[in-house]
Amino acid sequence: MDQRPNPVRRQRCAIYTRKSSEEGLEQEFNSLHAQREACEAYIASQRSEGWVLVRDQYDDGGISGGTLERPGLKQLLADIEDGLIDVVVVYKIDRLSRSLMDFSKLVEVFDRNGVTFVSVTQSFNTTTSMGRLTLNILLSFAQFEREVTAERIRDKVRASRMKGMWMGGYVPLGYDVKDRKLVVNEDEAATVRGIFERFVEVGSATVLARELRRKGLRNKQGTLVDKGYLYRVLMNRVYRGEAVHKGKAYPGEHQAIIDEQLWDQVHAILRQNPRKRANNTRAQAPALLKGLIFTATGSAMTPSSTKKGARRYRYYVSMDVIKNREPSDEGIPRRLPADLVEAAVVTELRRVMRAPSITAQVIAHLAREGHVFAEADVISALQTFDDVWAQLFPAEQTRIVQLLVRRVTVTSEGLVIDVRTDGVSGVMRDMMAPRKKVAAE
């Protein structure tokens, strides 16, 4: 009878190490090295059982155990599924996971592939019922410790905010951080105050955002500001010198940028219905053709508006109607929708700007005045007039119309628009000057 012992089955062992923070990882011998050294020693002690260490290393430095989204762990699970590993060795079970739910998922993967899980400092084997019970108990305490730590951190943040302390995170425009405290950045603070003051004037975040984008204003991250960013600035109680936690405000350690009066003015506007604020903004916009539009009989037409429900309608109305005068020509309209008339005038201006004869005239006029502009730049400015017009505010559009339009006459057959072609040169000079300045810089 053959008395030779049965050969020991070879057990391929993989070591998994993890460290939650990146602190100390740059050291020559760090926590990951210490874990690996202890695990290697344990595997060596089990050599008689056929345990051998695989070459691949599965390490996750600076990653929390509260998630399974870890590169080293993912590679370990992939190799387990491929049948390359028989035993997973860790220093402590919380190195693999701090979540009981996540750990149960990992144990399912281990069981499905016949893999044993071993903790060097907490001796048990997951192939036995007692080992599973021990594992669940230890994991429950690990998860409890994690949750208590999180609660302790939240309590510390709350207590610190109640004392007005800065607890890190997003640094608002207008401040810098020095010695873990917010200090006023005077240049940015002036910008913030300007935003609040300008909002009180225009009453519209949309209009203000467009204005600030044209000026090239950027946030701390270097991105052009938009309406959403403006609302966050206007609602940020940090500018009142307060620290906010869970919706409650406490006196802060830092200096306020916005005084109480300006803050109240802004928030009185913000409390209004957005539709109402938009209507107010449109109602305050100057009429493009004020002082320029007349009937064929010489009667001036003045801006007027009516409101129906929440909507406002603008018109140009003949003075004959306002003063109850009998019209001398029944065929001439005495009331015209402002949007319709203004759109017709702007369309004509755009057509004039693209006319080759006007281009030649502008180039010659600028040369006579001694302005040195490349012809290509002048042509480009004229061709991009549509884009520039769309970016202008109502007051700026009105100024340009006053420069370019001599008179708009309302006849029984339509509109007669008298354009000042000599005014095009002045408009182009204003448009070209900033380009020249930028190029010089």
Short mmCIF file of C-alpha atoms in Angstrom, two decimals:
data_model
loop_
_atom_site.label_atom_id
_atom_site.label_comp_id
_atom_site.label_asym_id
_atom_site.label_seq_id
_atom_site.Cartn_x
_atom_site.Cartn_y
_atom_site.Cartn_z
CA MET A 1 0.00 0.00 0.00
CA ASP A 2 1.32 3.44 -1.01
CA GLN A 3 2.03 5.40 2.22
CA ARG A 4 3.21 8.65 0.47
CA PRO A 5 1.35 11.78 1.74
CA ASN A 6 -1.03 13.55 -0.62
CA PRO A 7 0.59 16.60 -2.23
CA VAL A 8 -0.50 19.95 -0.74
CA ARG A 9 -2.76 21.93 -3.08
CA ARG A 10 -1.17 25.18 -4.25
CA GLN A 11 -3.03 28.28 -2.95
CA ARG A 12 -2.41 31.50 -4.91
CA CYS A 13 -2.53 34.43 -2.46
CA ALA A 14 -3.16 38.08 -3.30
CA ILE A 15 -2.47 40.89 -0.82
CA TYR A 16 -4.77 43.90 -0.80
CA THR A 17 -3.71 47.13 0.95
CA ARG A 18 -5.50 50.46 1.36
CA LYS A 19 -5.01 53.84 3.06
CA SER A 20 -7.83 56.40 3.30
CA SER A 21 -5.70 59.56 3.11
CA GLU A 22 -2.76 60.52 0.93
CA GLU A 23 -0.84 61.82 3.92
CA GLY A 24 2.46 59.99 4.29
CA LEU A 25 2.26 58.11 0.98
CA GLU A 26 5.30 59.98 -0.27
CA GLN A 27 7.44 58.42 2.48
CA GLU A 28 9.93 55.70 1.61
CA PHE A 29 8.18 53.28 4.00
CA ASN A 30 4.49 54.11 4.38
CA SER A 31 1.33 52.46 5.69
CA LEU A 32 0.80 50.44 2.52
CA HIS A 33 4.32 48.99 2.81
CA ALA A 34 3.72 48.10 6.47
CA GLN A 35 0.47 46.29 5.62
CA ARG A 36 2.12 44.38 2.77
CA GLU A 37 5.08 43.36 4.92
CA ALA A 38 2.78 41.90 7.61
CA CYS A 39 0.70 40.05 5.01
CA GLU A 40 3.78 38.64 3.28
CA ALA A 41 5.06 37.34 6.60
CA TYR A 42 1.72 35.64 7.26
CA ILE A 43 1.68 34.01 3.82
CA ALA A 44 5.24 32.78 4.37
CA SER A 45 4.13 31.17 7.62
CA GLN A 46 1.49 29.20 5.68
CA ARG A 47 3.92 27.88 3.07
CA SER A 48 3.42 24.35 4.36
CA GLU A 49 -0.25 24.70 3.41
CA GLY A 50 0.74 25.50 -0.16
CA TRP A 51 0.29 29.26 0.07
CA VAL A 52 2.27 31.24 -2.52
CA LEU A 53 2.22 34.97 -3.17
CA VAL A 54 1.17 36.16 -6.63
CA ARG A 55 3.30 38.77 -8.35
CA ASP A 56 0.59 41.37 -8.91
CA GLN A 57 0.08 44.04 -6.26
CA TYR A 58 -3.35 45.44 -5.38
CA ASP A 59 -2.92 48.77 -3.59
CA ASP A 60 -5.26 51.77 -3.15
CA GLY A 61 -3.62 54.80 -1.57
CA GLY A 62 -5.69 57.85 -0.63
CA ILE A 63 -9.09 56.19 -1.25
CA SER A 64 -11.88 55.73 1.31
CA GLY A 65 -13.12 52.29 2.28
CA GLY A 66 -16.71 53.55 2.02
CA THR A 67 -16.78 52.96 -1.74
CA LEU A 68 -16.01 50.10 -4.11
CA GLU A 69 -14.78 52.51 -6.79
CA ARG A 70 -11.12 51.73 -6.23
CA PRO A 71 -8.67 50.83 -9.05
CA GLY A 72 -6.72 48.27 -7.02
CA LEU A 73 -9.87 46.58 -5.71
CA LYS A 74 -11.43 46.47 -9.19
CA GLN A 75 -8.33 44.78 -10.57
CA LEU A 76 -8.39 42.29 -7.68
CA LEU A 77 -12.03 41.38 -8.36
CA ALA A 78 -11.33 41.03 -12.09
CA ASP A 79 -8.49 38.60 -11.40
CA ILE A 80 -10.70 36.65 -9.01
CA GLU A 81 -13.37 36.31 -11.69
CA ASP A 82 -10.65 35.08 -14.09
CA GLY A 83 -9.72 32.32 -11.63
CA LEU A 84 -6.23 33.65 -10.89
CA ILE A 85 -6.55 33.94 -7.08
CA ASP A 86 -7.45 31.45 -4.31
CA VAL A 87 -6.88 33.52 -1.16
CA VAL A 88 -7.24 37.25 -0.44
CA VAL A 89 -5.08 38.45 2.45
CA VAL A 90 -5.51 41.83 4.18
CA TYR A 91 -4.02 43.40 7.30
CA LYS A 92 -7.48 44.23 8.75
CA ILE A 93 -10.93 43.64 7.33
CA ASP A 94 -11.71 47.38 7.23
CA ARG A 95 -8.88 47.73 4.68
CA LEU A 96 -11.12 45.84 2.25
CA SER A 97 -14.32 47.72 3.12
CA ARG A 98 -15.93 49.78 5.87
CA SER A 99 -19.45 49.20 4.57
CA LEU A 100 -21.38 46.11 5.64
CA MET A 101 -23.44 46.19 2.44
CA ASP A 102 -20.36 46.53 0.23
CA PHE A 103 -18.60 43.77 2.09
CA SER A 104 -21.51 41.41 1.58
CA LYS A 105 -21.16 42.01 -2.16
CA LEU A 106 -17.46 41.19 -1.99
CA VAL A 107 -18.12 37.99 -0.01
CA GLU A 108 -20.60 36.91 -2.71
CA VAL A 109 -17.83 37.31 -5.31
CA PHE A 110 -15.42 35.34 -3.10
CA ASP A 111 -17.92 32.50 -2.54
CA ARG A 112 -18.89 32.28 -6.20
CA ASN A 113 -15.25 31.80 -7.16
CA GLY A 114 -14.20 29.63 -4.20
CA VAL A 115 -11.89 32.31 -2.78
CA THR A 116 -10.96 32.41 0.91
CA PHE A 117 -10.66 35.76 2.70
CA VAL A 118 -8.13 36.10 5.53
CA SER A 119 -7.32 38.97 7.90
CA VAL A 120 -3.83 38.84 9.40
CA THR A 121 -4.72 40.61 12.67
CA GLN A 122 -8.26 39.18 12.99
CA SER A 123 -7.95 35.42 12.61
CA PHE A 124 -10.95 33.80 10.93
CA ASN A 125 -11.89 31.94 7.75
CA THR A 126 -14.92 32.89 5.64
CA THR A 127 -15.48 29.29 4.55
CA THR A 128 -16.96 28.44 7.99
CA SER A 129 -20.21 29.69 9.57
CA MET A 130 -18.34 30.90 12.67
CA GLY A 131 -15.94 32.81 10.46
CA ARG A 132 -18.86 34.51 8.69
CA LEU A 133 -20.44 35.44 12.04
CA THR A 134 -17.17 36.89 13.29
CA LEU A 135 -16.75 38.79 10.06
CA ASN A 136 -20.22 40.35 10.28
CA ILE A 137 -19.67 41.37 13.90
CA LEU A 138 -16.34 43.00 13.12
CA LEU A 139 -17.75 44.71 10.06
CA SER A 140 -20.68 46.09 12.04
CA PHE A 141 -18.27 47.69 14.49
CA ALA A 142 -16.16 49.05 11.61
CA GLN A 143 -19.23 50.63 10.04
CA PHE A 144 -20.33 51.98 13.44
CA GLU A 145 -16.90 53.56 13.93
CA ARG A 146 -17.11 55.13 10.47
CA GLU A 147 -20.56 56.60 11.13
CA VAL A 148 -19.55 57.93 14.56
CA THR A 149 -16.50 59.57 12.99
CA ALA A 150 -18.69 61.21 10.34
CA GLU A 151 -21.09 62.48 13.02
CA ARG A 152 -18.17 63.85 15.00
CA ILE A 153 -16.90 65.73 11.94
CA ARG A 154 -20.37 67.14 11.21
CA ASP A 155 -20.73 68.31 14.81
CA LYS A 156 -17.33 69.99 14.65
CA VAL A 157 -18.24 71.79 11.43
CA ARG A 158 -21.55 72.95 12.93
CA ALA A 159 -19.90 74.22 16.12
CA SER A 160 -17.22 76.02 14.10
CA ARG A 161 -19.77 77.66 11.80
CA MET A 162 -21.77 78.82 14.82
CA LYS A 163 -18.62 80.61 15.98
CA GLY A 164 -18.33 82.21 12.53
CA MET A 165 -15.23 80.27 11.52
CA TRP A 166 -14.32 79.54 7.89
CA MET A 167 -14.37 75.76 7.33
CA GLY A 168 -12.86 75.64 3.85
CA GLY A 169 -14.40 74.86 0.47
CA TYR A 170 -15.48 77.32 -2.21
CA VAL A 171 -13.85 80.74 -1.74
CA PRO A 172 -16.32 83.46 -2.83
CA LEU A 173 -15.35 86.31 -5.14
CA GLY A 174 -14.18 89.24 -3.00
CA TYR A 175 -12.21 87.17 -0.49
CA ASP A 176 -8.95 85.29 -0.18
CA VAL A 177 -8.00 82.70 2.43
CA LYS A 178 -5.08 83.42 4.77
CA ASP A 179 -4.30 81.35 7.86
CA ARG A 180 -7.58 79.46 7.28
CA LYS A 181 -9.59 82.68 7.52
CA LEU A 182 -11.42 84.79 4.93
CA VAL A 183 -9.80 88.15 4.27
CA VAL A 184 -11.13 90.84 1.94
CA ASN A 185 -9.56 91.11 -1.51
CA GLU A 186 -10.08 94.84 -2.11
CA ASP A 187 -10.08 94.68 -5.93
CA GLU A 188 -12.58 91.82 -6.02
CA ALA A 189 -14.63 93.39 -3.23
CA ALA A 190 -15.08 96.52 -5.35
CA THR A 191 -16.35 94.28 -8.17
CA VAL A 192 -18.82 92.57 -5.83
CA ARG A 193 -20.14 95.91 -4.56
CA GLY A 194 -20.45 97.05 -8.17
CA ILE A 195 -22.54 93.96 -8.98
CA PHE A 196 -24.94 94.67 -6.10
CA GLU A 197 -25.22 98.38 -6.93
CA ARG A 198 -25.73 97.75 -10.64
CA PHE A 199 -28.40 95.13 -9.92
CA VAL A 200 -30.34 97.73 -7.93
CA GLU A 201 -30.20 100.00 -11.00
CA VAL A 202 -31.21 97.48 -13.69
CA GLY A 203 -33.31 95.08 -11.59
CA SER A 204 -32.53 92.16 -13.90
CA ALA A 205 -29.92 89.42 -13.51
CA THR A 206 -30.24 88.60 -17.22
CA VAL A 207 -29.40 92.15 -18.28
CA LEU A 208 -26.62 92.45 -15.70
CA ALA A 209 -25.08 89.10 -16.69
CA ARG A 210 -24.99 90.17 -20.34
CA GLU A 211 -23.34 93.45 -19.36
CA LEU A 212 -20.70 91.79 -17.19
CA ARG A 213 -19.91 89.15 -19.83
CA ARG A 214 -19.30 91.91 -22.37
CA LYS A 215 -16.86 93.45 -19.91
CA GLY A 216 -15.14 90.07 -19.55
CA LEU A 217 -15.83 89.59 -15.82
CA ARG A 218 -14.76 86.14 -14.65
CA ASN A 219 -15.24 84.23 -11.41
CA LYS A 220 -12.50 82.80 -9.19
CA GLN A 221 -12.18 79.78 -11.48
CA GLY A 222 -11.62 81.98 -14.56
CA THR A 223 -15.04 81.33 -16.14
CA LEU A 224 -17.17 84.14 -17.56
CA VAL A 225 -20.02 84.91 -15.18
CA ASP A 226 -23.60 83.95 -16.08
CA LYS A 227 -27.03 84.58 -14.60
CA GLY A 228 -26.85 81.56 -12.30
CA TYR A 229 -23.53 82.74 -10.88
CA LEU A 230 -24.95 86.24 -10.31
CA TYR A 231 -27.86 84.84 -8.32
CA ARG A 232 -25.42 82.88 -6.14
CA VAL A 233 -23.43 86.07 -5.50
CA LEU A 234 -26.55 88.11 -4.71
CA MET A 235 -27.86 85.43 -2.32
CA ASN A 236 -24.53 84.71 -0.58
CA ARG A 237 -24.76 85.87 3.04
CA VAL A 238 -20.98 85.64 3.37
CA TYR A 239 -20.94 89.14 1.87
CA ARG A 240 -22.94 90.32 4.90
CA GLY A 241 -20.16 89.03 7.15
CA GLU A 242 -22.09 85.91 8.15
CA ALA A 243 -21.30 82.21 8.33
CA VAL A 244 -24.10 79.91 7.15
CA HIS A 245 -24.72 76.29 8.16
CA LYS A 246 -27.79 74.25 7.20
CA GLY A 247 -29.67 77.40 6.20
CA LYS A 248 -28.94 79.27 9.45
CA ALA A 249 -26.72 82.35 9.53
CA TYR A 250 -24.30 83.21 12.34
CA PRO A 251 -22.00 86.24 12.81
CA GLY A 252 -18.78 85.47 10.96
CA GLU A 253 -15.16 86.19 11.83
CA HIS A 254 -14.60 87.83 8.43
CA GLN A 255 -15.35 91.41 7.37
CA ALA A 256 -18.56 92.18 5.46
CA ILE A 257 -18.37 93.57 1.91
CA ILE A 258 -22.03 94.58 1.48
CA ASP A 259 -23.74 96.86 4.01
CA GLU A 260 -27.24 96.18 5.30
CA GLN A 261 -28.94 98.91 3.26
CA LEU A 262 -27.58 97.69 -0.09
CA TRP A 263 -28.33 94.06 0.82
CA ASP A 264 -31.94 94.94 1.68
CA GLN A 265 -32.37 96.88 -1.58
CA VAL A 266 -31.16 93.93 -3.65
CA HIS A 267 -33.32 91.40 -1.83
CA ALA A 268 -36.40 93.59 -2.02
CA ILE A 269 -36.00 93.35 -5.80
CA LEU A 270 -35.32 89.60 -5.68
CA ARG A 271 -38.51 89.03 -3.71
CA GLN A 272 -40.54 90.46 -6.58
CA ASN A 273 -42.08 88.12 -9.13
CA PRO A 274 -39.48 87.44 -11.89
CA ARG A 275 -42.07 88.15 -14.60
CA LYS A 276 -42.89 91.49 -13.00
CA ARG A 277 -39.21 92.41 -12.83
CA ALA A 278 -38.77 91.50 -16.50
CA ASN A 279 -41.73 93.68 -17.46
CA ASN A 280 -40.32 96.58 -15.45
CA THR A 281 -37.00 96.22 -17.20
CA ARG A 282 -38.63 96.26 -20.62
CA ALA A 283 -40.82 99.24 -19.66
CA GLN A 284 -37.73 101.22 -18.62
CA ALA A 285 -35.90 100.49 -21.89
CA PRO A 286 -35.67 103.64 -24.06
CA ALA A 287 -37.67 103.74 -27.30
CA LEU A 288 -35.34 103.38 -30.32
CA LEU A 289 -37.16 105.91 -32.49
CA LYS A 290 -38.07 108.56 -29.93
CA GLY A 291 -37.85 111.94 -31.64
CA LEU A 292 -37.19 110.37 -35.06
CA ILE A 293 -40.55 109.07 -36.24
CA PHE A 294 -43.24 111.29 -37.87
CA THR A 295 -46.29 110.87 -40.02
CA ALA A 296 -46.22 112.09 -43.62
CA THR A 297 -48.23 115.12 -42.49
CA GLY A 298 -45.42 116.14 -40.11
CA SER A 299 -47.07 115.02 -36.87
CA ALA A 300 -44.61 113.53 -34.40
CA MET A 301 -45.23 110.01 -33.10
CA THR A 302 -44.45 109.43 -29.45
CA PRO A 303 -43.76 106.19 -27.55
CA SER A 304 -46.69 104.75 -25.63
CA SER A 305 -47.59 101.47 -23.97
CA THR A 306 -50.53 99.55 -22.58
CA LYS A 307 -50.66 96.56 -20.27
CA LYS A 308 -52.92 93.55 -20.64
CA GLY A 309 -52.62 91.09 -17.82
CA ALA A 310 -48.91 90.49 -17.18
CA ARG A 311 -47.87 91.55 -20.68
CA ARG A 312 -46.96 95.06 -21.85
CA TYR A 313 -47.50 96.25 -25.43
CA ARG A 314 -45.51 99.19 -26.85
CA TYR A 315 -46.67 101.56 -29.61
CA TYR A 316 -45.74 104.75 -31.44
CA VAL A 317 -48.78 107.02 -31.40
CA SER A 318 -49.36 110.15 -33.47
CA MET A 319 -49.69 113.41 -31.57
CA ASP A 320 -52.90 113.91 -33.54
CA VAL A 321 -54.42 111.10 -31.48
CA ILE A 322 -53.04 112.36 -28.18
CA LYS A 323 -54.32 115.92 -28.78
CA ASN A 324 -57.58 114.78 -30.41
CA ARG A 325 -56.75 116.52 -33.66
CA GLU A 326 -58.48 115.56 -36.87
CA PRO A 327 -56.00 113.83 -39.22
CA SER A 328 -55.40 115.53 -42.56
CA ASP A 329 -54.86 112.19 -44.32
CA GLU A 330 -57.11 109.28 -43.35
CA GLY A 331 -54.81 106.74 -45.02
CA ILE A 332 -51.85 107.28 -42.69
CA PRO A 333 -51.67 104.93 -39.67
CA ARG A 334 -51.80 106.88 -36.41
CA ARG A 335 -50.75 104.01 -34.12
CA LEU A 336 -48.08 101.44 -34.92
CA PRO A 337 -46.66 98.51 -32.90
CA ALA A 338 -43.23 99.62 -31.69
CA ASP A 339 -41.60 96.20 -32.16
CA LEU A 340 -42.73 96.09 -35.81
CA VAL A 341 -41.47 99.59 -36.66
CA GLU A 342 -38.18 99.24 -34.80
CA ALA A 343 -37.47 95.84 -36.42
CA ALA A 344 -38.00 97.41 -39.87
CA VAL A 345 -35.56 100.23 -39.08
CA VAL A 346 -32.90 97.85 -37.71
CA THR A 347 -33.26 95.63 -40.79
CA GLU A 348 -32.63 98.67 -43.00
CA LEU A 349 -29.56 99.63 -40.97
CA ARG A 350 -28.16 96.14 -41.33
CA ARG A 351 -28.72 96.28 -45.10
CA VAL A 352 -26.95 99.65 -45.30
CA MET A 353 -23.98 98.34 -43.29
CA ARG A 354 -23.46 95.51 -45.79
CA ALA A 355 -23.70 97.72 -48.89
CA PRO A 356 -20.38 97.86 -50.82
CA SER A 357 -20.83 101.59 -51.50
CA ILE A 358 -21.10 102.31 -47.78
CA THR A 359 -17.98 100.23 -47.10
CA ALA A 360 -15.95 102.29 -49.58
CA GLN A 361 -17.40 105.51 -48.18
CA VAL A 362 -16.49 104.60 -44.59
CA ILE A 363 -12.93 103.61 -45.51
CA ALA A 364 -12.40 106.89 -47.36
CA HIS A 365 -13.96 108.97 -44.56
CA LEU A 366 -11.84 107.36 -41.86
CA ALA A 367 -8.71 107.92 -43.94
CA ARG A 368 -9.57 111.63 -44.38
CA GLU A 369 -9.96 111.99 -40.62
CA GLY A 370 -6.49 110.53 -40.14
CA HIS A 371 -7.59 107.24 -38.58
CA VAL A 372 -5.26 104.39 -39.53
CA PHE A 373 -7.38 101.24 -39.83
CA ALA A 374 -6.68 98.30 -42.13
CA GLU A 375 -9.34 97.95 -44.81
CA ALA A 376 -9.84 94.32 -43.84
CA ASP A 377 -10.62 95.35 -40.25
CA VAL A 378 -13.14 97.96 -41.42
CA ILE A 379 -14.85 95.43 -43.71
CA SER A 380 -14.90 92.85 -40.90
CA ALA A 381 -16.45 95.37 -38.48
CA LEU A 382 -19.18 96.23 -40.98
CA GLN A 383 -19.92 92.58 -41.70
CA THR A 384 -20.15 91.69 -37.99
CA PHE A 385 -22.49 94.58 -37.18
CA ASP A 386 -25.38 92.11 -36.71
CA ASP A 387 -23.51 90.21 -34.00
CA VAL A 388 -22.40 93.41 -32.25
CA TRP A 389 -25.95 94.81 -32.33
CA ALA A 390 -27.35 91.72 -30.63
CA GLN A 391 -24.93 92.19 -27.71
CA LEU A 392 -25.77 95.87 -27.10
CA PHE A 393 -28.02 97.13 -24.34
CA PRO A 394 -31.16 99.11 -25.25
CA ALA A 395 -29.53 102.45 -24.33
CA GLU A 396 -26.53 101.69 -26.59
CA GLN A 397 -28.80 100.58 -29.44
CA THR A 398 -30.77 103.82 -29.09
CA ARG A 399 -27.59 105.91 -29.29
CA ILE A 400 -26.54 104.17 -32.51
CA VAL A 401 -30.00 104.63 -34.07
CA GLN A 402 -29.84 108.34 -33.21
CA LEU A 403 -26.49 108.54 -35.03
CA LEU A 404 -27.58 106.59 -38.11
CA VAL A 405 -31.21 107.60 -38.65
CA ARG A 406 -32.22 111.11 -39.66
CA ARG A 407 -35.96 110.52 -39.86
CA VAL A 408 -38.58 107.79 -40.16
CA THR A 409 -41.72 108.83 -42.02
CA VAL A 410 -44.97 106.88 -41.79
CA THR A 411 -46.95 107.04 -45.01
CA SER A 412 -50.10 105.34 -46.23
CA GLU A 413 -47.89 102.95 -48.23
CA GLY A 414 -45.35 102.14 -45.53
CA LEU A 415 -42.19 103.50 -43.91
CA VAL A 416 -39.62 105.83 -45.43
CA ILE A 417 -36.32 105.51 -43.56
CA ASP A 418 -33.77 108.29 -44.08
CA VAL A 419 -30.36 106.91 -43.04
CA ARG A 420 -27.40 109.16 -42.26
CA THR A 421 -24.70 107.39 -44.25
CA ASP A 422 -22.18 109.90 -42.92
CA GLY A 423 -22.98 108.66 -39.42
CA VAL A 424 -21.81 105.14 -40.26
CA SER A 425 -18.19 106.29 -40.10
CA GLY A 426 -18.63 107.56 -36.56
CA VAL A 427 -20.19 104.29 -35.44
CA MET A 428 -17.43 102.28 -37.08
CA ARG A 429 -14.79 104.51 -35.49
CA ASP A 430 -16.21 103.68 -32.05
CA MET A 431 -16.31 99.97 -32.92
CA MET A 432 -12.78 99.92 -34.30
CA ALA A 433 -11.10 101.88 -31.50
CA PRO A 434 -11.29 99.06 -28.93
CA ARG A 435 -9.88 96.63 -31.50
CA LYS A 436 -6.95 98.93 -32.14
CA LYS A 437 -6.31 99.28 -28.43
CA VAL A 438 -6.39 95.51 -27.86
CA ALA A 439 -4.06 94.95 -30.79
CA ALA A 440 -1.62 97.53 -29.41
CA GLU A 441 -1.54 95.77 -26.05
#
